[in-house]
Coordinates of C-alpha atoms and ligand atoms in Angstrom, one line a residue:
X4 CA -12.8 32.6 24.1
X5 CA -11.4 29.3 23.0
X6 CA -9.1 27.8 25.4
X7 CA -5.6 26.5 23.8
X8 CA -5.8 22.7 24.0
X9 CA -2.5 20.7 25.7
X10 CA -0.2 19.8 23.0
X11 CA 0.5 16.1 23.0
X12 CA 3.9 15.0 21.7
X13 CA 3.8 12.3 19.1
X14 CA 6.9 9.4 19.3
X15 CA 6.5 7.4 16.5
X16 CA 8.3 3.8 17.2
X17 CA 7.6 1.9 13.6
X18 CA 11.4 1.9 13.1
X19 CA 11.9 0.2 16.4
X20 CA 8.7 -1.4 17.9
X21 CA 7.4 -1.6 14.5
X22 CA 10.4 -3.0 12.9
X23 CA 11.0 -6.1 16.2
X24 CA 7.7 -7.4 14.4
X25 CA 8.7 -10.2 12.8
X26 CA 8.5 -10.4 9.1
X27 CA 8.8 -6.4 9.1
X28 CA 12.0 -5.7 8.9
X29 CA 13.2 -2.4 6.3
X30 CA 16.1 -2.3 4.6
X31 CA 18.4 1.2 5.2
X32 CA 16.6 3.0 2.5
X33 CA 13.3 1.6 3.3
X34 CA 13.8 3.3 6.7
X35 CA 15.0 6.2 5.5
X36 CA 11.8 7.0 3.4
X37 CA 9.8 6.3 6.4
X38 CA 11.9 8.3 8.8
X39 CA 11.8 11.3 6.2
X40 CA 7.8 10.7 5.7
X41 CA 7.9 10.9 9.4
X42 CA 9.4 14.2 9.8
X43 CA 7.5 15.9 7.0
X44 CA 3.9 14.8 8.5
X45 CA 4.9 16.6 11.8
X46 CA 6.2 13.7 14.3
X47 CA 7.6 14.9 17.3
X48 CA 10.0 12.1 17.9
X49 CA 11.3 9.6 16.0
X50 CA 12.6 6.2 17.7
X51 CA 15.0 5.0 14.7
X52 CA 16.4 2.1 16.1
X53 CA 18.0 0.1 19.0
X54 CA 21.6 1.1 18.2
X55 CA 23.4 -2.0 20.0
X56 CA 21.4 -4.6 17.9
X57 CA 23.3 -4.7 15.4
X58 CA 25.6 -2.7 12.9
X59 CA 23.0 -2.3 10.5
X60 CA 20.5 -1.0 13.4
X61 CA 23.3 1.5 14.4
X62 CA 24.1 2.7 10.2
X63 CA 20.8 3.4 10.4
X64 CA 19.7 5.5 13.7
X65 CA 23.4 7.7 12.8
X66 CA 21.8 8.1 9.0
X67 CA 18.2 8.9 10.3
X68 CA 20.2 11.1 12.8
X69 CA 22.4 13.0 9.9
X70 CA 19.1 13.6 7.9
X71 CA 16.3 14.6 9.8
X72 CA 15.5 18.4 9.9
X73 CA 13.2 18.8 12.7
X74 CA 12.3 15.7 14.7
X75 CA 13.8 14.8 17.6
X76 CA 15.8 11.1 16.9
X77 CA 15.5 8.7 19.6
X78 CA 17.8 5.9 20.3
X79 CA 16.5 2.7 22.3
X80 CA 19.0 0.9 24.8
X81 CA 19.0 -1.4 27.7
X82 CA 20.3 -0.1 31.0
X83 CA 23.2 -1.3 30.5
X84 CA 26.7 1.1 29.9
X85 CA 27.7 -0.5 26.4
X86 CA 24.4 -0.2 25.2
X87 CA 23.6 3.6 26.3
X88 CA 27.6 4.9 25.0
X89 CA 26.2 3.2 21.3
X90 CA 22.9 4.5 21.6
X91 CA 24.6 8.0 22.1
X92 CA 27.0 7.2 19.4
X93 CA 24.7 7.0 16.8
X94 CA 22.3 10.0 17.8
X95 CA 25.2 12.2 18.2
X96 CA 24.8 13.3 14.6
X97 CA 21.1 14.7 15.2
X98 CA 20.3 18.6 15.2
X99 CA 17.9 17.0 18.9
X100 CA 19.3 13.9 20.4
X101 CA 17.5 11.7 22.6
X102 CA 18.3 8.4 24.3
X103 CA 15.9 6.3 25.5
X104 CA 16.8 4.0 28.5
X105 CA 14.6 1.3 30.0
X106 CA 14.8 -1.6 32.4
X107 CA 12.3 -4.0 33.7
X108 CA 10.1 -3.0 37.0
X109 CA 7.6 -5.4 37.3
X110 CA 8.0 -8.3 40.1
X111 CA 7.4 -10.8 37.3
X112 CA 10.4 -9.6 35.1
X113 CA 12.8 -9.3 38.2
X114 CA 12.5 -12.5 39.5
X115 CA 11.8 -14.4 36.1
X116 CA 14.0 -12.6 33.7
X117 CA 16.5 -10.0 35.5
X118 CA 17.0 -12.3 38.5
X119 CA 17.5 -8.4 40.3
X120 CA 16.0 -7.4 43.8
X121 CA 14.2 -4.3 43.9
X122 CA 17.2 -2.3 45.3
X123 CA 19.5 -3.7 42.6
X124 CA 17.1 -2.2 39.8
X125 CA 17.2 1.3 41.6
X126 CA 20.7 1.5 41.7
X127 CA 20.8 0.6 38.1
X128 CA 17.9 3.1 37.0
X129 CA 20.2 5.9 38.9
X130 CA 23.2 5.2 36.9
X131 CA 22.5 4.4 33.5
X132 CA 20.2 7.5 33.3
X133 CA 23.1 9.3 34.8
X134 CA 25.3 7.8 32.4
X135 CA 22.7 8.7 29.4
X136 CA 22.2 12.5 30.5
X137 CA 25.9 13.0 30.4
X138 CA 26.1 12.3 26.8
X139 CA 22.5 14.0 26.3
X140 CA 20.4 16.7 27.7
X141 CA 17.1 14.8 26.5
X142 CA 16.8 11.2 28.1
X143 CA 14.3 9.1 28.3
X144 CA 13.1 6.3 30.5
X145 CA 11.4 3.4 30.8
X146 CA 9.6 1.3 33.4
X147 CA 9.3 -2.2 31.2
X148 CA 5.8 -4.1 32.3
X149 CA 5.2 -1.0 34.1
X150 CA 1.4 -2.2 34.4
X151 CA 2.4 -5.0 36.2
X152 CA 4.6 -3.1 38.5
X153 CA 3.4 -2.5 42.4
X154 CA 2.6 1.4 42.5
X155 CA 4.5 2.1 45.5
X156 CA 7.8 0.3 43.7
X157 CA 6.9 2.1 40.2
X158 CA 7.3 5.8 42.0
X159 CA 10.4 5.3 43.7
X160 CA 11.9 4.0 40.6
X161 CA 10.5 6.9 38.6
X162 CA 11.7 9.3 41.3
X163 CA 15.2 7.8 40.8
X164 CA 15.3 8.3 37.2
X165 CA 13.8 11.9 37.5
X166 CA 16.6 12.5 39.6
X167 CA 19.2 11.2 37.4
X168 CA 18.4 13.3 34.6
X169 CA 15.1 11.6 32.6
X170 CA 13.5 14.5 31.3
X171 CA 10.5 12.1 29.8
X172 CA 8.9 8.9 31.6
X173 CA 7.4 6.5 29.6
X174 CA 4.9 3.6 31.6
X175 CA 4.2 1.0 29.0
X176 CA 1.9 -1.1 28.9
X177 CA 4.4 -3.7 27.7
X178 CA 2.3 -6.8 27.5
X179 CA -0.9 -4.7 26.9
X180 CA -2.7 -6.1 30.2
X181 CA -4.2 -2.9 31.4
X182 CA -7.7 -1.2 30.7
X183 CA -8.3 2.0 30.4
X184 CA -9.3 3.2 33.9
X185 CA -6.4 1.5 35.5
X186 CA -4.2 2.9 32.8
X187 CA -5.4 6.3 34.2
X188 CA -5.0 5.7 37.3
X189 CA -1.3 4.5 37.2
X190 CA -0.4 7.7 35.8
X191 CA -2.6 10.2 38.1
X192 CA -0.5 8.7 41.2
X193 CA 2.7 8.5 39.6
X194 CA 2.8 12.2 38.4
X195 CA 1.1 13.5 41.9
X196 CA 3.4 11.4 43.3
X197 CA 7.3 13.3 41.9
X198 CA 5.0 16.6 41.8
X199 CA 4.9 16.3 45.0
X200 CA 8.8 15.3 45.7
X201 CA 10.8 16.6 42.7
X202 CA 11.0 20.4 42.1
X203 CA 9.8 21.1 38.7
X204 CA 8.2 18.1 38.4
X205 CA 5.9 19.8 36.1
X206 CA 8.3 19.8 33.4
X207 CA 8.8 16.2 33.3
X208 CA 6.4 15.1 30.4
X209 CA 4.8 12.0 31.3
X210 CA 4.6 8.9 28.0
X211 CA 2.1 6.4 27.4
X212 CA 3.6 3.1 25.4
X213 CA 0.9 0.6 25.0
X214 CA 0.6 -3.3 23.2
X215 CA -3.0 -3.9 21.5
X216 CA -2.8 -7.8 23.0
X217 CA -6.3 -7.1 24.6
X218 CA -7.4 -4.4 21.5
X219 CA -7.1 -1.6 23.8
X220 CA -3.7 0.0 22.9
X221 CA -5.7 3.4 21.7
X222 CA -7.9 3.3 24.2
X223 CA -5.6 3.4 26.7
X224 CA -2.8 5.7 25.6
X225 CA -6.2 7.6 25.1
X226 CA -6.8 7.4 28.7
X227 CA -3.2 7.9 29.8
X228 CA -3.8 11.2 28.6
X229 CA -6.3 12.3 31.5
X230 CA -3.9 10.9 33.8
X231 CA -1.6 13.7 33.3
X232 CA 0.5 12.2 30.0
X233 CA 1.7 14.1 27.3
X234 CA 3.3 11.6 25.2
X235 CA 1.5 8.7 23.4
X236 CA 4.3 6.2 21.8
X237 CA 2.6 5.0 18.4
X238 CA 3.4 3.6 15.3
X239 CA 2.6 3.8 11.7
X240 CA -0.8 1.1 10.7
X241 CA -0.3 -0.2 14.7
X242 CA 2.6 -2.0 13.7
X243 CA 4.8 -4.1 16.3
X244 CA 5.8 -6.7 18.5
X245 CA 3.1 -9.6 18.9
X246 CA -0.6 -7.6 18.5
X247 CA 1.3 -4.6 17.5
X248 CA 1.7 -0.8 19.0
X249 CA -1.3 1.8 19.2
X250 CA -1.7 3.0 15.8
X251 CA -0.7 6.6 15.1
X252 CA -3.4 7.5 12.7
X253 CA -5.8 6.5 15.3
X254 CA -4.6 8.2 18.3
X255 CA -4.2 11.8 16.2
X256 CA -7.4 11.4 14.2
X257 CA -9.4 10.3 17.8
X258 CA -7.5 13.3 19.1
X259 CA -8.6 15.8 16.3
X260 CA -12.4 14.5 15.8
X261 CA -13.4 14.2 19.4
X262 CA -12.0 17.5 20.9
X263 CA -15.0 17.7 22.8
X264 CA -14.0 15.4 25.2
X265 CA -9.9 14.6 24.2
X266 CA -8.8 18.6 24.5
X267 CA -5.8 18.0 23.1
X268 CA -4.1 18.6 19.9
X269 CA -0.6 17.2 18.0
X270 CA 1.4 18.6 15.6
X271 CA 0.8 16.0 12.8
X272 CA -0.4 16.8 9.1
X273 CA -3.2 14.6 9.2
X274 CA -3.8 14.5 5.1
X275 CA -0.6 12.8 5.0
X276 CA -1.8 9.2 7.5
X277 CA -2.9 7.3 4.4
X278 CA 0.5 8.0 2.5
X279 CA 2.1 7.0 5.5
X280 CA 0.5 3.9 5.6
X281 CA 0.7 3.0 2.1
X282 CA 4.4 3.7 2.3
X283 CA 5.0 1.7 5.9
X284 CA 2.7 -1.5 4.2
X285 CA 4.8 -1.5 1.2
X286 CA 8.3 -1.6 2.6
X287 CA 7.2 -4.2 5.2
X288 CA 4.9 -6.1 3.2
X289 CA 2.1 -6.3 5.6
X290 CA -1.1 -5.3 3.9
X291 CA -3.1 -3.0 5.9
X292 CA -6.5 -4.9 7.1
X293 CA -9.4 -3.9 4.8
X294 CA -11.7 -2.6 7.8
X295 CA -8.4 -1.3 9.4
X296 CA -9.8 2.0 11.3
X297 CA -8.4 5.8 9.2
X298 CA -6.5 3.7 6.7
X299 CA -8.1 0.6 5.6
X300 CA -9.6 0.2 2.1
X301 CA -13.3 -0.1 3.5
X302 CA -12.5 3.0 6.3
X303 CA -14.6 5.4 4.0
X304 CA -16.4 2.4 1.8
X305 CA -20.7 2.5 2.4
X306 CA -21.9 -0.4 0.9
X307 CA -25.2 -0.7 2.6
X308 CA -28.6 1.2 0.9
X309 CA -29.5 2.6 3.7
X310 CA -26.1 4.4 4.2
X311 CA -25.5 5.2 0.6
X312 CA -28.8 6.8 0.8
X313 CA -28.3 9.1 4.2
X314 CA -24.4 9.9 2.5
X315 CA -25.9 11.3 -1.2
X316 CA -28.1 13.4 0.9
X317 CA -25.5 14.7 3.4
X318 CA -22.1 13.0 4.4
X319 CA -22.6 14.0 8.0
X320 CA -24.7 11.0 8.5
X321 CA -22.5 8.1 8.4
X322 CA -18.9 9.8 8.2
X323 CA -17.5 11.5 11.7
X324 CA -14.5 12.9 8.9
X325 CA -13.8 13.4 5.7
X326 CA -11.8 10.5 3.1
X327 CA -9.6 14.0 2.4
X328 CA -9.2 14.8 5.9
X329 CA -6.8 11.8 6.1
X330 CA -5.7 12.1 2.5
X331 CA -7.7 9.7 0.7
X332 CA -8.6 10.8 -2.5
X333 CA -11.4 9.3 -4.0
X334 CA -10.5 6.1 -6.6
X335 CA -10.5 7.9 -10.1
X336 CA -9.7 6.9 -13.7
X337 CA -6.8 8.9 -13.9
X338 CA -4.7 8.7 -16.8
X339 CA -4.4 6.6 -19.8
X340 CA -1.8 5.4 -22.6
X341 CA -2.1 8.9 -24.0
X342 CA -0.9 10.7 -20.8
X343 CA 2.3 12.4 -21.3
X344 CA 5.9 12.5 -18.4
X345 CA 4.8 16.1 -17.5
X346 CA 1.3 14.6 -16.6
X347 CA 2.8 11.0 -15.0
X348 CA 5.2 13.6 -13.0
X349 CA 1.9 16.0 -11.7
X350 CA 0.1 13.0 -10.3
X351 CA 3.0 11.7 -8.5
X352 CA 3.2 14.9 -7.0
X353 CA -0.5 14.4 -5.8
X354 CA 0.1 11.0 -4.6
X355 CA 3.0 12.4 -2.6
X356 CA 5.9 10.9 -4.6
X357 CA 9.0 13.0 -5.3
X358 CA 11.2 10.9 -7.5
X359 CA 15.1 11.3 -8.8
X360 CA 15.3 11.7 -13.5
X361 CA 16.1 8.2 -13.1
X362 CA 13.1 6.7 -11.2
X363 CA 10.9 8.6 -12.7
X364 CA 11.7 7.5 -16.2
X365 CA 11.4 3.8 -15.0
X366 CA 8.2 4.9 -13.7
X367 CA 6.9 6.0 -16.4
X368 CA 7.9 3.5 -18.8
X369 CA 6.3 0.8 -16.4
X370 CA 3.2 2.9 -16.6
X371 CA 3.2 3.4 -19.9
X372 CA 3.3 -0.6 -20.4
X373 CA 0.5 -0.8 -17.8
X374 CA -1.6 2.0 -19.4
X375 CA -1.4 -0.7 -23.0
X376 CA -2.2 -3.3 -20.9
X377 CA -5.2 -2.2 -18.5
X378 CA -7.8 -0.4 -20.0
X379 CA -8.1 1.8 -17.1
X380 CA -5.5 3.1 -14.7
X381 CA -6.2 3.7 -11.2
X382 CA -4.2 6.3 -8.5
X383 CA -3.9 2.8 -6.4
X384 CA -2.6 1.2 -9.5
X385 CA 0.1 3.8 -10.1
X386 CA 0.8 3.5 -6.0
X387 CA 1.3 0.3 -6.5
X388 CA 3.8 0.9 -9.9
X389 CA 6.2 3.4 -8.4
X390 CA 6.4 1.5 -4.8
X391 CA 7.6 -1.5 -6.7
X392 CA 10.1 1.0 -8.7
X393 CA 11.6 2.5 -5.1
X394 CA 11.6 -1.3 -3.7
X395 CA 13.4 -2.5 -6.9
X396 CA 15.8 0.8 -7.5
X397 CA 19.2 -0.8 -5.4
X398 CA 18.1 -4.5 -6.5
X399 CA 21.3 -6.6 -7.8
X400 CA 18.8 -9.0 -9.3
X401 CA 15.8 -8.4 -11.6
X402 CA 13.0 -10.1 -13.9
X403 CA 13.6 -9.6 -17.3
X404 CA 10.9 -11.7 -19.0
X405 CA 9.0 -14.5 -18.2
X406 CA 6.4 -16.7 -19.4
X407 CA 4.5 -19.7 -17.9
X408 CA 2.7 -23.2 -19.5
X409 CA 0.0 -23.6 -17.0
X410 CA -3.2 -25.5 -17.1
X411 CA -5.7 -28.6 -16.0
X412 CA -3.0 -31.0 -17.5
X413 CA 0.5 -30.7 -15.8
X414 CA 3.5 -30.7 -15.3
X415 CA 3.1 -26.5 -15.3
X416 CA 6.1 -24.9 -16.8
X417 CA 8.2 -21.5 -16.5
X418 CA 11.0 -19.9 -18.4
X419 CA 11.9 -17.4 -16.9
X420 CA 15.5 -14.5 -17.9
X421 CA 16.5 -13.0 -14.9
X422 CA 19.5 -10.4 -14.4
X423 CA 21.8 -11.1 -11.9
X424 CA 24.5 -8.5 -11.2
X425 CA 24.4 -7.5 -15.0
X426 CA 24.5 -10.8 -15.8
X427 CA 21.7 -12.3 -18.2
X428 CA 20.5 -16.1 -16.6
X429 CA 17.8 -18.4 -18.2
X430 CA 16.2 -20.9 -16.8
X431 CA 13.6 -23.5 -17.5
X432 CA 11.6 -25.2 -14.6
X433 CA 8.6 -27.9 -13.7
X434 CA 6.6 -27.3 -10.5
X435 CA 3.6 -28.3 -8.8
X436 CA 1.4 -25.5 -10.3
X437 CA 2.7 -22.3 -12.1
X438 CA 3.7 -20.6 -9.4
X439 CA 5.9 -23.4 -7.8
X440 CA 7.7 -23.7 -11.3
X441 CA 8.3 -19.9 -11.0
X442 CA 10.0 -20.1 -8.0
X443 CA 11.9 -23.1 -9.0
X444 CA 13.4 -20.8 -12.1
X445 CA 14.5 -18.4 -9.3
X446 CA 15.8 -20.8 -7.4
X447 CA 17.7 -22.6 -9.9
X448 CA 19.0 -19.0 -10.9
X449 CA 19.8 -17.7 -7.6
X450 CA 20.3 -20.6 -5.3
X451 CA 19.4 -20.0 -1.7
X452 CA 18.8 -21.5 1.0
X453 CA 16.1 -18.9 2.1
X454 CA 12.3 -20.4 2.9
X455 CA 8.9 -19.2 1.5
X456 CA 7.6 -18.4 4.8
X457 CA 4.1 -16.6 3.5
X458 CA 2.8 -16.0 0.1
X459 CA -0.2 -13.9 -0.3
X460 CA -2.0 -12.7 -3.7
X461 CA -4.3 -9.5 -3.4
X462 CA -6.1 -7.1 -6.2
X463 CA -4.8 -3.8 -6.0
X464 CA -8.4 -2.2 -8.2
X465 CA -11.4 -3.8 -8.8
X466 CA -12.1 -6.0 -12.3
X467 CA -10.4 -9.2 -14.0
X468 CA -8.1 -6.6 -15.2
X469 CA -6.6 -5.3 -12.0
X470 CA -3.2 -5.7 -11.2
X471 CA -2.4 -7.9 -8.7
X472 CA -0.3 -7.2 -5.9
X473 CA 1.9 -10.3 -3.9
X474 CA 3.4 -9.8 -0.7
X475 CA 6.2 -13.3 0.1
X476 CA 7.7 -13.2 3.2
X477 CA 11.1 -15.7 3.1
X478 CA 12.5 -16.8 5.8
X479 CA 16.6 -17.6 6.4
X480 CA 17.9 -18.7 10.1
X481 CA 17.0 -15.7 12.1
X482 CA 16.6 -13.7 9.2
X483 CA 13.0 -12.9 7.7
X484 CA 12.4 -10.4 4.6
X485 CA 9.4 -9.1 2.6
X486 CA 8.7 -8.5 -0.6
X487 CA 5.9 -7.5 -2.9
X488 CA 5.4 -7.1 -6.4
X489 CA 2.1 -6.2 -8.4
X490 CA 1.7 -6.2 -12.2
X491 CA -1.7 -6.8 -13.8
X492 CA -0.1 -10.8 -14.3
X493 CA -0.2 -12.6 -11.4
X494 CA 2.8 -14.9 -12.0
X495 CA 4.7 -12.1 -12.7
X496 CA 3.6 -10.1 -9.8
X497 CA 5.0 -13.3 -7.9
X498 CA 8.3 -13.4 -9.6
X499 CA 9.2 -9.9 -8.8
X500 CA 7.7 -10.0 -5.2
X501 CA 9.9 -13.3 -4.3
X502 CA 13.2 -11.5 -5.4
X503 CA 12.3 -8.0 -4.7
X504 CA 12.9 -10.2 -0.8
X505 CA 15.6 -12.3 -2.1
X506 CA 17.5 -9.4 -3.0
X507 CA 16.7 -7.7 0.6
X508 CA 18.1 -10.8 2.2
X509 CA 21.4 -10.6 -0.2
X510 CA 21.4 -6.7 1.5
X511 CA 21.2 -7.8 4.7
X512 CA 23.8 -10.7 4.4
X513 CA 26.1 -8.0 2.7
X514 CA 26.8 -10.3 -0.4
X515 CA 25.3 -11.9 -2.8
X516 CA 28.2 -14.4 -3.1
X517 CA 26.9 -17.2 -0.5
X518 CA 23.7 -17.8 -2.8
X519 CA 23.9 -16.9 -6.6
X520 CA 26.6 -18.4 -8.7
X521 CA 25.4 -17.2 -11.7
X522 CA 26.4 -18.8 -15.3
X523 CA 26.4 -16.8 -18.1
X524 CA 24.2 -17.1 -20.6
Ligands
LIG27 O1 6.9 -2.4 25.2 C1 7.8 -1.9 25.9 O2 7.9 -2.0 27.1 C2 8.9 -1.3 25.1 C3 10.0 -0.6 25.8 C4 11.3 -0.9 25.3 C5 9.7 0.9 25.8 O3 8.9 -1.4 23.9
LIG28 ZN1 6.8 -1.8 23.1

């Protein structure tokens, strides 16, 4: 007889941890593809955002909130009354509500940060989650720097929340100090600790939220699990704050491959990890490390002789799963410039992409001008293709044409037509090398006072041929955007990539008027 494993609850935090990385931040749309990726794959909970943060934050939890079928939609704030009556404000709309209220416990935090005695903490802890279960029946709360929290101090500020209504009690990890064993540990005494004291303490599911600082994030929400927890708190390619979250695809894929000794199980579609971290890489711009562990390019990739040797014979020897088990499908050539809409639509479909008539027809026609351009058309390429299209679909401001006089013997030269709400603009500029005079056209058609904070340049396929793919990251005041673009030019690939951000940061700023005064051609 095989015994049932323990379900393990998945909270997914790349809207919130995820998104306080900086450089990662998603526009509304952005995060509502995520969110709505999220809740198809099977996430339990969805953290959409810290409601208080700012309007844009709280649009977007209420939207998240209004859409999502089946997730529950969390809502992050401090214990503090203003932020808990917003974070409830915007979850109201969601078919299962959750707030999620933490404060710091840790000796380091009160004296240093909170400048709060113990007792003060406690008293807080009992009325804000007090405050957050009267506007919810599904709170959650956090011990911040938990690990560096004296046990004995820890449970009596868990036994307050407990008895204020927390139905879930997350421990981070918050600076991602802790190993494993001691991770373990801290949750085996906590949870013996309000069995013993709170009647149904049973029902109080226990959450591990750990930082990868030391590279043991997994590991330890891994380990958390033996101590008695049922939630791990993860987030799409380990994105988030400094060193970043425990990845998601790691902790369900360690979960599902090594039942043997993790009997657990989660509710998450596993084939759909690698769209999720296409997706989550495309909208933030950060590329996904090539030896990145489920979801990098190499994951699946045997170069050596010996292993391609032991893999033609059987697969079992060098792969623990499958490429199709986390929904990598193998790199084929997969259409050409004979491949018809009906076609272009079916392999979309495949890929995962559901696009609106409109989208799709861009789509296509940008494939069709790749498929004359490339002689041979990858499923990455087209990934690449129709994220651009989603990225670019709201964009006030677009490339229409460029070309570029580069060479050993300077000055380098760009023209460049861009439209800028409707507007056609053209522009001729000088740089230090090709790009710089491409970004000097933008600039001189859009000014802003925005700075290139990173520019990277990556092939999306292999060959002279492949398209390139450029992720920019600009930077204005406190605000930082991404962008990337990929075309099989390079210079054009930049283009779109540095106002695929500029037109995030006009989003974010509301207007466009403070930067572009466009003249008319
Ligand atoms: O790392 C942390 O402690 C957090 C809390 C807000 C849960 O992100
Ligand atoms: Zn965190």
């Amino acid at each position: 007889m095989s015994i049932p494993h323990d379900r393990v609850v998945i909270f997914d935090t790349t809207l919130r941890d995820g998104e306080q990385c900086p450089g990662a931040s998603m526009t509304l749309e952005e995060k509502l593809q995520v969110a709505d990726l999220l809740d198809t794959m099977g996430v339990d909970v969805i953290e959409a955002g810290f409601p208080i943060a700012s309007n844009g934050d709280f649009e977007s939890v209420a939207e998240i909130a209004r859409r999502t079928k089946r997730a529950v939609i969390a809502g992050l704030a401090r214990a503090i009354p203003a932020d808990i009556a917003r974070a409830g404000e915007a979850v109201k709309f969601a078919q299962r509500p959750r707030i999620h209220t933490f404060v710091s416990t840790s000796p380091i935090h009160l004296e240093h940060q909170m400048r709060k005695t113990q007792d003060q903490v406690i008293d807080i802890i009992a009325g804000t989650v007090a405050q957050a279960r009267n506007l919810v029946a599904d709170v959650e709360w956090s011990a911040m720097d938990a690990t560096r929290t004296p046990i004995d101090y820890l449970q009596r500020c868990v036994e307050t929340a407990v008895k204020a209504g927390a139905t879930t009690i997350n421990l981070p990890d918050t600076v991602g100090y802790a190993t494993p064993s001691e991770y373990e540990a801290m949750f085996r005494q906590v949870r013996a600790y309000i069995l013993d004291r709170v009647p149904n303490g049973e029902q109080i599911i226990f959450s591990a939220h750990c930082h990868d600082d030391l590279g043991l994030a997994v590991a330890n929400s891994l380990a958390a699990l033996a101590g008695g927890a049922r939630q791990i708190e993860c987030t799409i390619n380990g994105l988030g704050e400094r060193a970043g979250n425990a990845a998601l695809e790691e902790v369900v894929m360690a979960i599902r491959t090594r039942g043997d000794v993790l009997p657990y199980a989660t509710g998450i579609e596993a084939t759909m990890l690698t769209r999720a971290s296409k997706l989550v890489s495309a909208v933030t711009s950060f590329p996904v490390q090539y030896n990145k562990a489920i979801v990098g390019r190499n994951a699946f990739a045997h170069e050596s002789g010996i292993h391609q040797d032991g893999m033609l014979k059987n697969n079992t020897t060098y792969e623990i799963m499958t490429p199709d088990s986390v929904g990598v499908s193998k790199t084929s050539l997969v259409m050409g410039k004979h491949s018809g809409r009906a076609a272009f639509r079916d392999k979309l479909k495949a890929l995962g992409y559901e696009l609106g008539e409109n989208a799709l027809n861009d789509a296509f026609s940008r494939f069709k001008e790749l498929a004359d351009r490339k002689k041979v058309v990858y499923d990455e390429d087209i990934e690449a293709l129709v994220d651009h299209e989603i990225a670019a679909a709201h964009d006030r401001m677009k490339l229409v044409s460029l070309s570029v006089i580069a060479g050993s013997h300077g000055p380098q030269r760009a023209t460049m037509k861009m439209k800028v709400d409707g507007v056609v603009i053209t522009e001729e500029c000088e740089g230090n090398g090709p790009v710089d005079a491409v970004f000097n056209c933008i600039q001189a058609i859009v000014p802003h006072a925005a700075k290139l904070a990173l520019y990277q340049v990556h092939a999306v396929t292999e060959g002279t041929d492949a398209q390139a793919e450029v992720s920019v990251r600009l930077e204005d005041g406190d605000k930082a955007v991404n962008g990337r673009g990929s075309d099989p030019d390079t210079l054009v690939a930049s283009a779109q990539a540095y106002i695929i951000a500029l037109n995030k940061l006009a989003t974010k700023r509301g207007s466009l008027n403070a930067q572009a005064q466009p003249a008319a051609e």
